[in-house]
Amino acid sequence: MLFRKFSLLIYALLILIPLVVVLLTSVKTLQETFRDPLGLPDGGFNFDNYVAIFQEQTMAGYFLNSTIVTLFSVSLTLLLAAMVAFGITRMNTWVGNVLFGLFTLGMMVPAQVIMVPLYSLMLDLGLTNSLVGLILVNISTTLPIAVFILTGFMKTLPKELFEASTIDGAGNWKMFTKVAIPLSMPSLSATAIFLFVMHWNDLLYPLLFITDNAYKTLPLALLEFQGQYSTNYPMLFTGVIIASAPMVIAYVFLQRYFVAGITAGAVKG
């Protein structure tokens, strides 16, 4: 028991120390950061970096771009994945297993493998430097894992409910919207948080497809604070905190659903 507590303490320190360093650096000047990277600010906490990052940088536009891309990517991926998962679970033939297997195979393809053909395709479609193109790429790359999660949960739903709905004259769409979706809310919420973190933090695809400043997302915009010979660490860490805030807020408000979604399959199984 003592060893377990000690291990948890070490783990907590490994998490907290970098977080404290980032928070302290964000309220320092550049000179204070280089003079004493781990110390407290000399003149007290200075929040000028938070003001300057929105006044001197186009951070508000980057924040809006990330919000648009993430919200549309998450909502459309969830909708499509829920429909596919429902269709697969309703199929009691080999066709459903084949479809599920194809989506599972999609999870095994590394993003780096499809970068060149994906960029060539988006270039031919005229969707580079476009938020729409970025949303479509996000949906196509995260749909397999969303289908995998939701299919696993929907398979645990009692078949008697769907049989009763069929007797009452409900069609597939009504069973999907009135039965499957309400019962799957814990799993949908957990999947939504997972997708939100993936899309909000994504740097690879914006770096690959976006070159116009008007369409940059937050992770891509944070690279502007890193030059070839020097890095503005206070502004960079301020941007990191601003970029992380929505994820923290989303988890705080949805953690109950997140935990329920993780344990739902085990409880129902």
mmCIF file of C-alpha atoms in Angstrom:
data_model
loop_
_atom_site.group_PDB
_atom_site.id
_atom_site.type_symbol
_atom_site.label_atom_id
_atom_site.label_comp_id
_atom_site.label_asym_id
_atom_site.label_seq_id
_atom_site.Cartn_x
_atom_site.Cartn_y
_atom_site.Cartn_z
ATOM 1 C CA MET A 1 0.000 0.000 0.000
ATOM 2 C CA LEU A 2 2.862 2.386 0.861
ATOM 3 C CA PHE A 3 4.590 1.637 -2.446
ATOM 4 C CA ARG A 4 1.347 2.300 -4.296
ATOM 5 C CA LYS A 5 0.894 5.683 -2.618
ATOM 6 C CA PHE A 6 4.507 6.595 -3.318
ATOM 7 C CA SER A 7 4.113 5.616 -6.983
ATOM 8 C CA LEU A 8 0.949 7.715 -7.303
ATOM 9 C CA LEU A 9 2.742 10.661 -5.691
ATOM 10 C CA ILE A 10 5.613 10.419 -8.168
ATOM 11 C CA TYR A 11 3.153 10.165 -11.045
ATOM 12 C CA ALA A 12 1.238 13.216 -9.790
ATOM 13 C CA LEU A 13 4.463 15.225 -9.557
ATOM 14 C CA LEU A 14 5.423 14.251 -13.089
ATOM 15 C CA ILE A 15 2.097 15.661 -14.257
ATOM 16 C CA LEU A 16 1.978 18.756 -12.046
ATOM 17 C CA ILE A 17 5.547 20.048 -12.417
ATOM 18 C CA PRO A 18 5.388 20.642 -16.209
ATOM 19 C CA LEU A 19 1.914 22.179 -15.792
ATOM 20 C CA VAL A 20 3.169 24.582 -13.107
ATOM 21 C CA VAL A 21 6.169 25.529 -15.272
ATOM 22 C CA VAL A 22 3.873 26.300 -18.211
ATOM 23 C CA LEU A 23 1.548 28.398 -16.029
ATOM 24 C CA LEU A 24 4.410 30.351 -14.463
ATOM 25 C CA THR A 25 6.129 30.961 -17.800
ATOM 26 C CA SER A 26 2.911 32.347 -19.272
ATOM 27 C CA VAL A 27 2.900 35.165 -16.661
ATOM 28 C CA LYS A 28 6.576 36.094 -17.136
ATOM 29 C CA THR A 29 8.408 38.291 -19.569
ATOM 30 C CA LEU A 30 10.870 36.779 -22.020
ATOM 31 C CA GLN A 31 13.807 38.157 -20.022
ATOM 32 C CA GLU A 32 12.530 36.655 -16.769
ATOM 33 C CA THR A 33 12.036 33.296 -18.464
ATOM 34 C CA PHE A 34 15.629 33.063 -19.679
ATOM 35 C CA ARG A 35 17.040 34.463 -16.438
ATOM 36 C CA ASP A 36 15.175 32.058 -14.142
ATOM 37 C CA PRO A 37 13.129 29.451 -16.060
ATOM 38 C CA LEU A 38 11.771 27.718 -12.941
ATOM 39 C CA GLY A 39 11.438 30.700 -10.621
ATOM 40 C CA LEU A 40 8.573 33.027 -9.810
ATOM 41 C CA PRO A 41 8.125 36.271 -11.758
ATOM 42 C CA ASP A 42 10.192 39.119 -10.284
ATOM 43 C CA GLY A 43 7.506 41.770 -10.501
ATOM 44 C CA GLY A 44 4.517 39.581 -9.672
ATOM 45 C CA PHE A 45 2.202 37.791 -12.041
ATOM 46 C CA ASN A 46 1.989 39.590 -15.365
ATOM 47 C CA PHE A 47 -0.996 38.815 -17.565
ATOM 48 C CA ASP A 48 0.109 41.028 -20.441
ATOM 49 C CA ASN A 49 0.866 37.947 -22.527
ATOM 50 C CA TYR A 50 -2.805 36.935 -22.466
ATOM 51 C CA VAL A 51 -3.850 40.403 -23.610
ATOM 52 C CA ALA A 52 -1.116 40.676 -26.227
ATOM 53 C CA ILE A 53 -1.796 37.282 -27.752
ATOM 54 C CA PHE A 54 -5.246 38.461 -28.813
ATOM 55 C CA GLN A 55 -4.345 42.076 -29.578
ATOM 56 C CA GLU A 56 -1.069 41.639 -31.439
ATOM 57 C CA GLN A 57 -1.770 38.204 -32.911
ATOM 58 C CA THR A 58 -4.772 36.998 -34.889
ATOM 59 C CA MET A 59 -5.404 34.420 -32.197
ATOM 60 C CA ALA A 60 -9.149 35.073 -32.130
ATOM 61 C CA GLY A 61 -9.389 34.039 -35.782
ATOM 62 C CA TYR A 62 -7.311 30.916 -35.179
ATOM 63 C CA PHE A 63 -9.489 30.054 -32.202
ATOM 64 C CA LEU A 64 -12.620 30.451 -34.331
ATOM 65 C CA ASN A 65 -11.148 28.242 -37.078
ATOM 66 C CA SER A 66 -10.343 25.496 -34.571
ATOM 67 C CA THR A 67 -13.823 25.766 -33.096
ATOM 68 C CA ILE A 68 -15.520 25.476 -36.499
ATOM 69 C CA VAL A 69 -13.374 22.554 -37.633
ATOM 70 C CA THR A 70 -13.704 20.679 -34.339
ATOM 71 C CA LEU A 71 -17.454 21.136 -33.874
ATOM 72 C CA PHE A 72 -18.354 20.134 -37.425
ATOM 73 C CA SER A 73 -15.837 17.251 -37.458
ATOM 74 C CA VAL A 74 -17.073 15.820 -34.147
ATOM 75 C CA SER A 75 -20.797 16.228 -34.841
ATOM 76 C CA LEU A 76 -20.697 14.816 -38.384
ATOM 77 C CA THR A 77 -18.393 11.955 -37.385
ATOM 78 C CA LEU A 78 -20.699 11.015 -34.516
ATOM 79 C CA LEU A 79 -23.768 11.133 -36.759
ATOM 80 C CA LEU A 80 -22.224 8.973 -39.473
ATOM 81 C CA ALA A 81 -20.602 6.577 -37.000
ATOM 82 C CA ALA A 82 -23.861 6.111 -35.068
ATOM 83 C CA MET A 83 -25.751 5.347 -38.280
ATOM 84 C CA VAL A 84 -23.097 2.878 -39.440
ATOM 85 C CA ALA A 85 -22.882 1.223 -36.012
ATOM 86 C CA PHE A 86 -26.660 0.871 -35.856
ATOM 87 C CA GLY A 87 -26.739 -0.640 -39.345
ATOM 88 C CA ILE A 88 -23.992 -3.116 -38.509
ATOM 89 C CA THR A 89 -25.667 -4.260 -35.286
ATOM 90 C CA ARG A 90 -29.020 -4.668 -37.058
ATOM 91 C CA MET A 91 -27.441 -6.960 -39.656
ATOM 92 C CA ASN A 92 -27.361 -10.527 -38.439
ATOM 93 C CA THR A 93 -25.512 -11.716 -41.535
ATOM 94 C CA TRP A 94 -21.906 -11.909 -42.653
ATOM 95 C CA VAL A 95 -22.322 -8.568 -44.408
ATOM 96 C CA GLY A 96 -22.369 -6.739 -41.072
ATOM 97 C CA ASN A 97 -19.223 -8.530 -39.930
ATOM 98 C CA VAL A 98 -17.450 -7.669 -43.185
ATOM 99 C CA LEU A 99 -18.393 -3.994 -42.867
ATOM 100 C CA PHE A 100 -17.232 -3.911 -39.267
ATOM 101 C CA GLY A 101 -13.985 -5.573 -40.308
ATOM 102 C CA LEU A 102 -13.393 -2.985 -43.039
ATOM 103 C CA PHE A 103 -13.830 -0.123 -40.601
ATOM 104 C CA THR A 104 -11.541 -1.882 -38.132
ATOM 105 C CA LEU A 105 -8.886 -2.167 -40.826
ATOM 106 C CA GLY A 106 -9.168 1.585 -41.313
ATOM 107 C CA MET A 107 -7.840 2.047 -37.788
ATOM 108 C CA MET A 108 -4.655 0.170 -38.683
ATOM 109 C CA VAL A 109 -3.547 2.524 -41.466
ATOM 110 C CA PRO A 110 -1.032 5.105 -40.140
ATOM 111 C CA ALA A 111 -1.750 8.711 -41.064
ATOM 112 C CA GLN A 112 1.728 9.096 -42.544
ATOM 113 C CA VAL A 113 1.030 6.368 -45.111
ATOM 114 C CA ILE A 114 -1.898 8.223 -46.690
ATOM 115 C CA MET A 115 -0.455 11.741 -46.562
ATOM 116 C CA VAL A 116 0.713 11.921 -50.181
ATOM 117 C CA PRO A 117 -2.344 10.347 -51.875
ATOM 118 C CA LEU A 118 -4.671 12.284 -49.554
ATOM 119 C CA TYR A 119 -2.988 15.577 -50.387
ATOM 120 C CA SER A 120 -3.104 14.746 -54.112
ATOM 121 C CA LEU A 121 -6.829 13.989 -53.850
ATOM 122 C CA MET A 122 -7.628 17.176 -51.928
ATOM 123 C CA LEU A 123 -5.552 19.207 -54.376
ATOM 124 C CA ASP A 124 -7.490 17.775 -57.322
ATOM 125 C CA LEU A 125 -10.770 18.602 -55.576
ATOM 126 C CA GLY A 126 -9.621 22.153 -54.804
ATOM 127 C CA LEU A 127 -10.077 21.641 -51.075
ATOM 128 C CA THR A 128 -6.611 22.603 -49.835
ATOM 129 C CA ASN A 129 -6.510 25.846 -47.823
ATOM 130 C CA SER A 130 -10.121 25.218 -46.904
ATOM 131 C CA LEU A 131 -11.861 24.522 -43.600
ATOM 132 C CA VAL A 132 -14.344 22.328 -45.476
ATOM 133 C CA GLY A 133 -11.513 20.186 -46.800
ATOM 134 C CA LEU A 134 -9.996 19.917 -43.318
ATOM 135 C CA ILE A 135 -13.349 18.856 -41.877
ATOM 136 C CA LEU A 136 -13.771 16.167 -44.548
ATOM 137 C CA VAL A 137 -10.280 14.835 -43.865
ATOM 138 C CA ASN A 138 -10.950 14.735 -40.120
ATOM 139 C CA ILE A 139 -14.197 12.824 -40.641
ATOM 140 C CA SER A 140 -12.635 10.273 -42.975
ATOM 141 C CA THR A 141 -9.674 9.589 -40.679
ATOM 142 C CA THR A 142 -11.567 9.290 -37.369
ATOM 143 C CA LEU A 143 -14.743 7.606 -38.598
ATOM 144 C CA PRO A 144 -13.288 4.061 -38.238
ATOM 145 C CA ILE A 145 -12.454 4.432 -34.550
ATOM 146 C CA ALA A 146 -15.830 6.061 -33.815
ATOM 147 C CA VAL A 147 -17.612 3.190 -35.583
ATOM 148 C CA PHE A 148 -15.518 0.685 -33.629
ATOM 149 C CA ILE A 149 -16.443 2.249 -30.255
ATOM 150 C CA LEU A 150 -20.145 2.759 -30.967
ATOM 151 C CA THR A 151 -20.630 -0.655 -32.572
ATOM 152 C CA GLY A 152 -19.180 -2.326 -29.490
ATOM 153 C CA PHE A 153 -21.656 -0.473 -27.306
ATOM 154 C CA MET A 154 -24.729 -0.903 -29.506
ATOM 155 C CA LYS A 155 -24.157 -4.647 -29.591
ATOM 156 C CA THR A 156 -24.863 -4.657 -25.842
ATOM 157 C CA LEU A 157 -28.295 -3.025 -26.225
ATOM 158 C CA PRO A 158 -31.163 -5.456 -25.513
ATOM 159 C CA LYS A 159 -32.567 -6.851 -28.740
ATOM 160 C CA GLU A 160 -35.971 -7.126 -27.084
ATOM 161 C CA LEU A 161 -36.328 -3.343 -27.248
ATOM 162 C CA PHE A 162 -35.908 -3.342 -31.019
ATOM 163 C CA GLU A 163 -38.248 -6.311 -31.395
ATOM 164 C CA ALA A 164 -40.885 -4.489 -29.348
ATOM 165 C CA SER A 165 -40.418 -1.373 -31.476
ATOM 166 C CA THR A 166 -40.872 -3.441 -34.629
ATOM 167 C CA ILE A 167 -44.134 -4.880 -33.267
ATOM 168 C CA ASP A 168 -45.318 -1.324 -32.565
ATOM 169 C CA GLY A 169 -44.711 -0.492 -36.208
ATOM 170 C CA ALA A 170 -41.465 1.461 -35.858
ATOM 171 C CA GLY A 171 -39.157 1.510 -38.860
ATOM 172 C CA ASN A 172 -35.369 1.473 -38.785
ATOM 173 C CA TRP A 173 -35.070 5.262 -38.674
ATOM 174 C CA LYS A 174 -37.489 5.549 -35.745
ATOM 175 C CA MET A 175 -35.696 2.766 -33.884
ATOM 176 C CA PHE A 176 -32.420 4.573 -34.530
ATOM 177 C CA THR A 177 -33.611 7.968 -33.287
ATOM 178 C CA LYS A 178 -36.011 6.867 -30.528
ATOM 179 C CA VAL A 179 -34.295 3.782 -29.129
ATOM 180 C CA ALA A 180 -30.650 3.431 -30.146
ATOM 181 C CA ILE A 181 -29.551 7.054 -29.800
ATOM 182 C CA PRO A 182 -31.097 7.743 -26.334
ATOM 183 C CA LEU A 183 -29.676 4.502 -24.933
ATOM 184 C CA SER A 184 -26.260 5.217 -26.480
ATOM 185 C CA MET A 185 -25.840 8.715 -25.019
ATOM 186 C CA PRO A 186 -23.116 7.678 -22.526
ATOM 187 C CA SER A 187 -21.076 6.060 -25.288
ATOM 188 C CA LEU A 188 -21.752 8.956 -27.679
ATOM 189 C CA SER A 189 -20.589 11.446 -25.050
ATOM 190 C CA ALA A 190 -17.398 9.503 -24.349
ATOM 191 C CA THR A 191 -16.697 9.221 -28.070
ATOM 192 C CA ALA A 192 -17.406 12.938 -28.529
ATOM 193 C CA ILE A 193 -14.807 13.874 -25.900
ATOM 194 C CA PHE A 194 -12.286 11.514 -27.487
ATOM 195 C CA LEU A 195 -12.887 12.982 -30.950
ATOM 196 C CA PHE A 196 -12.853 16.529 -29.587
ATOM 197 C CA VAL A 197 -9.366 16.070 -28.148
ATOM 198 C CA MET A 198 -8.106 14.486 -31.374
ATOM 199 C CA HIS A 199 -9.454 17.194 -33.680
ATOM 200 C CA TRP A 200 -8.691 20.148 -31.419
ATOM 201 C CA ASN A 201 -5.058 19.093 -30.955
ATOM 202 C CA ASP A 202 -4.489 17.947 -34.528
ATOM 203 C CA LEU A 203 -1.407 19.494 -36.114
ATOM 204 C CA LEU A 204 -0.570 17.050 -38.903
ATOM 205 C CA TYR A 205 -3.457 17.716 -41.280
ATOM 206 C CA PRO A 206 -3.598 21.519 -40.824
ATOM 207 C CA LEU A 207 0.166 21.569 -41.417
ATOM 208 C CA LEU A 208 -0.326 19.470 -44.542
ATOM 209 C CA PHE A 209 -3.315 21.252 -46.078
ATOM 210 C CA ILE A 210 -3.327 24.823 -44.702
ATOM 211 C CA THR A 211 -0.850 27.512 -45.755
ATOM 212 C CA ASP A 212 -3.105 30.580 -45.753
ATOM 213 C CA ASN A 213 -3.096 32.441 -42.419
ATOM 214 C CA ALA A 214 -6.848 32.992 -42.696
ATOM 215 C CA TYR A 215 -7.513 29.245 -42.290
ATOM 216 C CA LYS A 216 -4.904 28.285 -39.700
ATOM 217 C CA THR A 217 -6.015 26.463 -36.568
ATOM 218 C CA LEU A 218 -4.644 26.971 -33.055
ATOM 219 C CA PRO A 219 -2.027 24.152 -33.034
ATOM 220 C CA LEU A 220 -0.679 25.390 -36.365
ATOM 221 C CA ALA A 221 -0.694 29.013 -35.198
ATOM 222 C CA LEU A 222 1.387 28.144 -32.122
ATOM 223 C CA LEU A 223 4.302 27.325 -34.433
ATOM 224 C CA GLU A 224 4.576 31.049 -35.199
ATOM 225 C CA PHE A 225 6.095 31.621 -31.759
ATOM 226 C CA GLN A 226 8.977 29.276 -32.586
ATOM 227 C CA GLY A 227 11.609 30.778 -34.855
ATOM 228 C CA GLN A 228 14.712 29.307 -36.406
ATOM 229 C CA TYR A 229 17.062 30.771 -33.820
ATOM 230 C CA SER A 230 14.829 31.708 -30.882
ATOM 231 C CA THR A 231 11.482 30.853 -29.318
ATOM 232 C CA ASN A 232 9.147 33.180 -27.458
ATOM 233 C CA TYR A 233 8.359 30.756 -24.655
ATOM 234 C CA PRO A 234 6.026 33.029 -22.614
ATOM 235 C CA MET A 235 3.803 33.670 -25.651
ATOM 236 C CA LEU A 236 4.043 30.030 -26.731
ATOM 237 C CA PHE A 237 3.005 28.716 -23.317
ATOM 238 C CA THR A 238 0.236 31.317 -23.109
ATOM 239 C CA GLY A 239 -1.077 30.000 -26.415
ATOM 240 C CA VAL A 240 -0.830 26.435 -25.120
ATOM 241 C CA ILE A 241 -2.939 27.319 -22.070
ATOM 242 C CA ILE A 242 -5.540 29.086 -24.209
ATOM 243 C CA ALA A 243 -5.642 26.134 -26.594
ATOM 244 C CA SER A 244 -5.990 23.660 -23.705
ATOM 245 C CA ALA A 245 -8.752 25.537 -21.889
ATOM 246 C CA PRO A 246 -11.680 24.263 -24.044
ATOM 247 C CA MET A 247 -10.594 20.645 -23.539
ATOM 248 C CA VAL A 248 -10.418 21.093 -19.773
ATOM 249 C CA ILE A 249 -13.825 22.794 -19.685
ATOM 250 C CA ALA A 250 -15.385 20.099 -21.878
ATOM 251 C CA TYR A 251 -14.027 17.323 -19.677
ATOM 252 C CA VAL A 252 -15.165 19.028 -16.456
ATOM 253 C CA PHE A 253 -18.749 19.278 -17.698
ATOM 254 C CA LEU A 254 -18.849 15.901 -19.470
ATOM 255 C CA GLN A 255 -16.685 13.735 -17.210
ATOM 256 C CA ARG A 256 -19.773 12.001 -15.774
ATOM 257 C CA TYR A 257 -20.781 10.887 -19.267
ATOM 258 C CA PHE A 258 -17.185 10.036 -20.142
ATOM 259 C CA VAL A 259 -16.822 7.626 -17.218
ATOM 260 C CA ALA A 260 -20.272 6.185 -17.877
ATOM 261 C CA GLY A 261 -19.406 5.633 -21.531
ATOM 262 C CA ILE A 262 -16.203 3.804 -20.679
ATOM 263 C CA THR A 263 -17.890 1.448 -18.200
ATOM 264 C CA ALA A 264 -21.222 1.043 -20.017
ATOM 265 C CA GLY A 265 -20.172 -1.935 -22.111
ATOM 266 C CA ALA A 266 -18.755 -3.791 -19.124
ATOM 267 C CA VAL A 267 -21.868 -3.167 -17.029
ATOM 268 C CA LYS A 268 -24.289 -4.234 -19.749
ATOM 269 C CA GLY A 269 -22.222 -7.154 -20.959
#
